[in-house]
Amino acid sequence: MDNLYNFACRTFESILVDSNLNTPKKRNIATKVLLLDFAKKAELLLEDAFKDASLSRPQPTGSVTNPWKEGRLILLPKASNSASSQLARYKPITLLSTLAKVFERCILARLQWLADRHGWLSDNQFGFVHASVVMNSNREFENRAAIIVALRAGRSPKEIVDFLKLPKTTIYRVKKQFDEADSNKEGIATRKKHSRRSDRVRGEEFVKNVKEKIDGNPGKSMRAIAKEKDVGSMTIVRTIHEDLGLKSYALRKGQLLTENMKHNRKGKAAALLNNLKHDSFGMLRFFSDEKNFDVDQKVNPRNDRWICKDPSEIPVVMHTKFPASVMVLGVISSEGDVMPPHFFEKGLRMNADTYINVLETVVKPWMEMVAAGRKYVFQQDSAPAHKVKKTQSWLTLNVPSHWGPDIWPPNSPDCNPLDYYVWGVIARDVNKAPHTTIQSVKKAVHTVMTQMDKVIVAKALIVAVYACGVDVEKGPIRQQLWNAPPCDNVES
């Protein structure tokens, strides 16, 4: 009973506020204050009425307070006429208690909800069903009848879709029923008997059974569960979301690491942190990496969408079996500077001599220009051409400092901003449309890399602080380690 009383109070207040404050002539502060104050007082009156009626008794009789049953006779003057009788000039009306009407509306809304939820009414009792349900039923009958008329006129399903603007599945479903009907083709205009609401099915036993299926195989799709239970997919969606309070998440991918790899990674991460705090403290950082870009358009099946009326309008993204590709060398600084891309020629064998030549003629001159006399440290991964003694000796002699294979943690793309940010941004823009030639790919990569925002790239470097285990609470240390803006200035 307390819940019913609270339900009535909320409904009564919403009636006053929604129906009065939304009218243009009553949107002034005085009216709002008056109505809200009246709503509060009405709640007290409603509470007293409930207590006086039957809600406070151990065994409610179902009766209401007597003042709610009494009516007040009001005489409304009619338009001027020649009637001789004095009473004939007035039209009598009887006004009942406003609280009684509100109370009846609350009870009716509650009963309609309970009747619809538990299936107390048949599909033919439209007089007791909410008006929107009746309107939807009538509208559906009209749509199906219009489809049948169009089919009798010899129109194709596509023509009917374009003309009636109805869902394609509905039209084909009606057409199938129309073609299979031997007689009484007009009868298929009436939809088959069905349950109006999914929550009729979602009883305690049904929810429990769905929970058991999820516990047995959490990876099973909602559509598969709906097919097994012989219910609509939205029934399962509501059961999982509303009744069980669960959500469906995409599976996460990660790199498989053996115990030996984990031990190696942990040891080198500790060595890198020690280097950051002592040997290369305060130095400018340069990160490098290589990536292949091909001519095909890339599609994310989860996030890439196409807004249209019909699935036939969705363009098909074509892929080639062996797409032409080009390898790109990228270098960025911890201050957000991005080196113009260097493209390796097709068929070029990447050995120590080739790599050293690129470092000497392309990478080092650019780093010297950006550093402008400051000390810096150069990072590279553990590719075969990078970690050989010849390359390591050249780096020792020609750059102020570098992180060799004995320091940089293997299998750690989360520590290199090129891996976890830059390459993704470039691929998103370069491969959003297919290319016809490699030159077109090179031009797109060059355009994106030379136009990247320096401030955003510098902010992306802060993520490496978390990946490598630096205490992010110590703002000054973090800023000196990575030469990046403080976290307080970073947009999430």
PDB file of N, CA and C in Angstrom, residues 244-286:
ATOM      1  N   LEU A 244      18.576  -9.253 -15.268  1.00  0.00           N
ATOM      2  CA  LEU A 244      19.821  -9.797 -14.711  1.00  0.00           C
ATOM      3  C   LEU A 244      20.864  -8.719 -14.431  1.00  0.00           C
ATOM      4  N   GLY A 245      20.687  -7.532 -15.008  1.00  0.00           N
ATOM      5  CA  GLY A 245      21.653  -6.457 -14.775  1.00  0.00           C
ATOM      6  C   GLY A 245      23.006  -6.723 -15.398  1.00  0.00           C
ATOM      7  N   LEU A 246      23.034  -7.446 -16.522  1.00  0.00           N
ATOM      8  CA  LEU A 246      24.287  -7.772 -17.191  1.00  0.00           C
ATOM      9  C   LEU A 246      24.425  -6.967 -18.481  1.00  0.00           C
ATOM     10  N   LYS A 247      25.631  -6.919 -19.006  1.00  0.00           N
ATOM     11  CA  LYS A 247      25.924  -6.244 -20.267  1.00  0.00           C
ATOM     12  C   LYS A 247      26.791  -7.152 -21.131  1.00  0.00           C
ATOM     13  N   SER A 248      26.719  -6.932 -22.425  1.00  0.00           N
ATOM     14  CA  SER A 248      27.523  -7.709 -23.366  1.00  0.00           C
ATOM     15  C   SER A 248      28.732  -6.878 -23.787  1.00  0.00           C
ATOM     16  N   TYR A 249      29.924  -7.418 -23.581  1.00  0.00           N
ATOM     17  CA  TYR A 249      31.157  -6.715 -23.902  1.00  0.00           C
ATOM     18  C   TYR A 249      31.927  -7.482 -24.981  1.00  0.00           C
ATOM     19  N   ALA A 250      32.711  -6.741 -25.742  1.00  0.00           N
ATOM     20  CA  ALA A 250      33.558  -7.362 -26.755  1.00  0.00           C
ATOM     21  C   ALA A 250      34.760  -8.025 -26.090  1.00  0.00           C
ATOM     22  N   LEU A 251      35.198  -9.133 -26.653  1.00  0.00           N
ATOM     23  CA  LEU A 251      36.366  -9.824 -26.118  1.00  0.00           C
ATOM     24  C   LEU A 251      37.615  -8.981 -26.319  1.00  0.00           C
ATOM     25  N   ARG A 252      38.533  -9.069 -25.378  1.00  0.00           N
ATOM     26  CA  ARG A 252      39.781  -8.315 -25.459  1.00  0.00           C
ATOM     27  C   ARG A 252      40.909  -9.203 -25.966  1.00  0.00           C
ATOM     28  N   LYS A 253      41.804  -8.595 -26.713  1.00  0.00           N
ATOM     29  CA  LYS A 253      42.960  -9.318 -27.234  1.00  0.00           C
ATOM     30  C   LYS A 253      44.216  -8.897 -26.478  1.00  0.00           C
ATOM     31  N   GLY A 254      45.109  -9.834 -26.280  1.00  0.00           N
ATOM     32  CA  GLY A 254      46.370  -9.541 -25.616  1.00  0.00           C
ATOM     33  C   GLY A 254      47.476 -10.422 -26.154  1.00  0.00           C
ATOM     34  N   GLN A 255      48.691 -10.039 -25.878  1.00  0.00           N
ATOM     35  CA  GLN A 255      49.838 -10.798 -26.371  1.00  0.00           C
ATOM     36  C   GLN A 255      50.196 -11.903 -25.381  1.00  0.00           C
ATOM     37  N   LEU A 256      50.359 -13.113 -25.902  1.00  0.00           N
ATOM     38  CA  LEU A 256      50.698 -14.241 -25.059  1.00  0.00           C
ATOM     39  C   LEU A 256      52.162 -14.160 -24.652  1.00  0.00           C
ATOM     40  N   LEU A 257      52.412 -14.194 -23.349  1.00  0.00           N
ATOM     41  CA  LEU A 257      53.770 -14.126 -22.821  1.00  0.00           C
ATOM     42  C   LEU A 257      54.048 -15.364 -21.980  1.00  0.00           C
ATOM     43  N   THR A 258      55.145 -16.007 -22.267  1.00  0.00           N
ATOM     44  CA  THR A 258      55.570 -17.135 -21.449  1.00  0.00           C
ATOM     45  C   THR A 258      56.186 -16.625 -20.158  1.00  0.00           C
ATOM     46  N   GLU A 259      56.410 -17.523 -19.220  1.00  0.00           N
ATOM     47  CA  GLU A 259      57.008 -17.126 -17.947  1.00  0.00           C
ATOM     48  C   GLU A 259      58.411 -16.553 -18.159  1.00  0.00           C
ATOM     49  N   ASN A 260      59.156 -17.122 -19.082  1.00  0.00           N
ATOM     50  CA  ASN A 260      60.490 -16.624 -19.371  1.00  0.00           C
ATOM     51  C   ASN A 260      60.431 -15.222 -19.967  1.00  0.00           C
ATOM     52  N   MET A 261      59.444 -15.011 -20.887  1.00  0.00           N
ATOM     53  CA  MET A 261      59.284 -13.688 -21.489  1.00  0.00           C
ATOM     54  C   MET A 261      58.861 -12.658 -20.449  1.00  0.00           C
ATOM     55  N   LYS A 262      57.972 -13.054 -19.534  1.00  0.00           N
ATOM     56  CA  LYS A 262      57.559 -12.132 -18.478  1.00  0.00           C
ATOM     57  C   LYS A 262      58.737 -11.750 -17.585  1.00  0.00           C
ATOM     58  N   HIS A 263      59.559 -12.733 -17.228  1.00  0.00           N
ATOM     59  CA  HIS A 263      60.723 -12.460 -16.372  1.00  0.00           C
ATOM     60  C   HIS A 263      61.704 -11.531 -17.083  1.00  0.00           C
ATOM     61  N   ASN A 264      61.935 -11.766 -18.368  1.00  0.00           N
ATOM     62  CA  ASN A 264      62.840 -10.924 -19.150  1.00  0.00           C
ATOM     63  C   ASN A 264      62.303  -9.507 -19.266  1.00  0.00           C
ATOM     64  N   ARG A 265      60.999  -9.392 -19.515  1.00  0.00           N
ATOM     65  CA  ARG A 265      60.380  -8.072 -19.660  1.00  0.00           C
ATOM     66  C   ARG A 265      60.442  -7.292 -18.351  1.00  0.00           C
ATOM     67  N   LYS A 266      60.189  -7.962 -17.244  1.00  0.00           N
ATOM     68  CA  LYS A 266      60.218  -7.290 -15.957  1.00  0.00           C
ATOM     69  C   LYS A 266      61.612  -6.797 -15.614  1.00  0.00           C
ATOM     70  N   GLY A 267      62.632  -7.612 -15.891  1.00  0.00           N
ATOM     71  CA  GLY A 267      64.003  -7.196 -15.589  1.00  0.00           C
ATOM     72  C   GLY A 267      64.438  -6.003 -16.417  1.00  0.00           C
ATOM     73  N   LYS A 268      64.098  -6.013 -17.722  1.00  0.00           N
ATOM     74  CA  LYS A 268      64.516  -4.893 -18.570  1.00  0.00           C
ATOM     75  C   LYS A 268      63.685  -3.639 -18.279  1.00  0.00           C
ATOM     76  N   ALA A 269      62.433  -3.794 -17.865  1.00  0.00           N
ATOM     77  CA  ALA A 269      61.642  -2.630 -17.478  1.00  0.00           C
ATOM     78  C   ALA A 269      62.247  -1.947 -16.260  1.00  0.00           C
ATOM     79  N   ALA A 270      62.749  -2.749 -15.320  1.00  0.00           N
ATOM     80  CA  ALA A 270      63.414  -2.170 -14.151  1.00  0.00           C
ATOM     81  C   ALA A 270      64.686  -1.433 -14.550  1.00  0.00           C
ATOM     82  N   ALA A 271      65.429  -2.014 -15.525  1.00  0.00           N
ATOM     83  CA  ALA A 271      66.636  -1.343 -16.002  1.00  0.00           C
ATOM     84  C   ALA A 271      66.296  -0.048 -16.716  1.00  0.00           C
ATOM     85  N   LEU A 272      65.186  -0.021 -17.477  1.00  0.00           N
ATOM     86  CA  LEU A 272      64.768   1.197 -18.176  1.00  0.00           C
ATOM     87  C   LEU A 272      64.375   2.281 -17.188  1.00  0.00           C
ATOM     88  N   LEU A 273      63.658   1.922 -16.143  1.00  0.00           N
ATOM     89  CA  LEU A 273      63.271   2.901 -15.136  1.00  0.00           C
ATOM     90  C   LEU A 273      64.494   3.471 -14.428  1.00  0.00           C
ATOM     91  N   ASN A 274      65.450   2.635 -14.145  1.00  0.00           N
ATOM     92  CA  ASN A 274      66.678   3.106 -13.505  1.00  0.00           C
ATOM     93  C   ASN A 274      67.426   4.073 -14.421  1.00  0.00           C
ATOM     94  N   ASN A 275      67.441   3.772 -15.734  1.00  0.00           N
ATOM     95  CA  ASN A 275      68.081   4.659 -16.702  1.00  0.00           C
ATOM     96  C   ASN A 275      67.351   5.999 -16.786  1.00  0.00           C
ATOM     97  N   LEU A 276      66.027   5.956 -16.734  1.00  0.00           N
ATOM     98  CA  LEU A 276      65.239   7.184 -16.807  1.00  0.00           C
ATOM     99  C   LEU A 276      65.506   8.092 -15.604  1.00  0.00           C
ATOM    100  N   LYS A 277      65.725   7.491 -14.449  1.00  0.00           N
ATOM    101  CA  LYS A 277      65.902   8.284 -13.237  1.00  0.00           C
ATOM    102  C   LYS A 277      67.336   8.768 -13.045  1.00  0.00           C
ATOM    103  N   HIS A 278      68.282   8.185 -13.785  1.00  0.00           N
ATOM    104  CA  HIS A 278      69.685   8.553 -13.560  1.00  0.00           C
ATOM    105  C   HIS A 278      70.390   8.939 -14.863  1.00  0.00           C
ATOM    106  N   ASP A 279      70.739   7.975 -15.710  1.00  0.00           N
ATOM    107  CA  ASP A 279      71.598   8.234 -16.866  1.00  0.00           C
ATOM    108  C   ASP A 279      70.968   9.191 -17.879  1.00  0.00           C
ATOM    109  N   SER A 280      69.670   8.977 -18.207  1.00  0.00           N
ATOM    110  CA  SER A 280      69.040   9.815 -19.235  1.00  0.00           C
ATOM    111  C   SER A 280      68.032  10.782 -18.645  1.00  0.00           C
ATOM    112  N   PHE A 281      68.184  11.088 -17.354  1.00  0.00           N
ATOM    113  CA  PHE A 281      67.230  11.980 -16.704  1.00  0.00           C
ATOM    114  C   PHE A 281      67.284  13.378 -17.335  1.00  0.00           C
ATOM    115  N   GLY A 282      66.125  13.915 -17.714  1.00  0.00           N
ATOM    116  CA  GLY A 282      66.050  15.262 -18.281  1.00  0.00           C
ATOM    117  C   GLY A 282      66.397  15.342 -19.742  1.00  0.00           C
ATOM    118  N   MET A 283      66.792  14.252 -20.379  1.00  0.00           N
ATOM    119  CA  MET A 283      67.139  14.280 -21.802  1.00  0.00           C
ATOM    120  C   MET A 283      65.881  14.268 -22.679  1.00  0.00           C
ATOM    121  N   LEU A 284      66.036  14.763 -23.890  1.00  0.00           N
ATOM    122  CA  LEU A 284      64.992  14.655 -24.898  1.00  0.00           C
ATOM    123  C   LEU A 284      64.935  13.216 -25.402  1.00  0.00           C
ATOM    124  N   ARG A 285      63.720  12.677 -25.602  1.00  0.00           N
ATOM    125  CA  ARG A 285      63.579  11.302 -26.052  1.00  0.00           C
ATOM    126  C   ARG A 285      63.137  11.245 -27.508  1.00  0.00           C
ATOM    127  N   PHE A 286      63.691  10.300 -28.260  1.00  0.00           N
ATOM    128  CA  PHE A 286      63.255  10.030 -29.629  1.00  0.00           C
ATOM    129  C   PHE A 286      62.867   8.552 -29.727  1.00  0.00           C
TER     130      PHE A 286
END
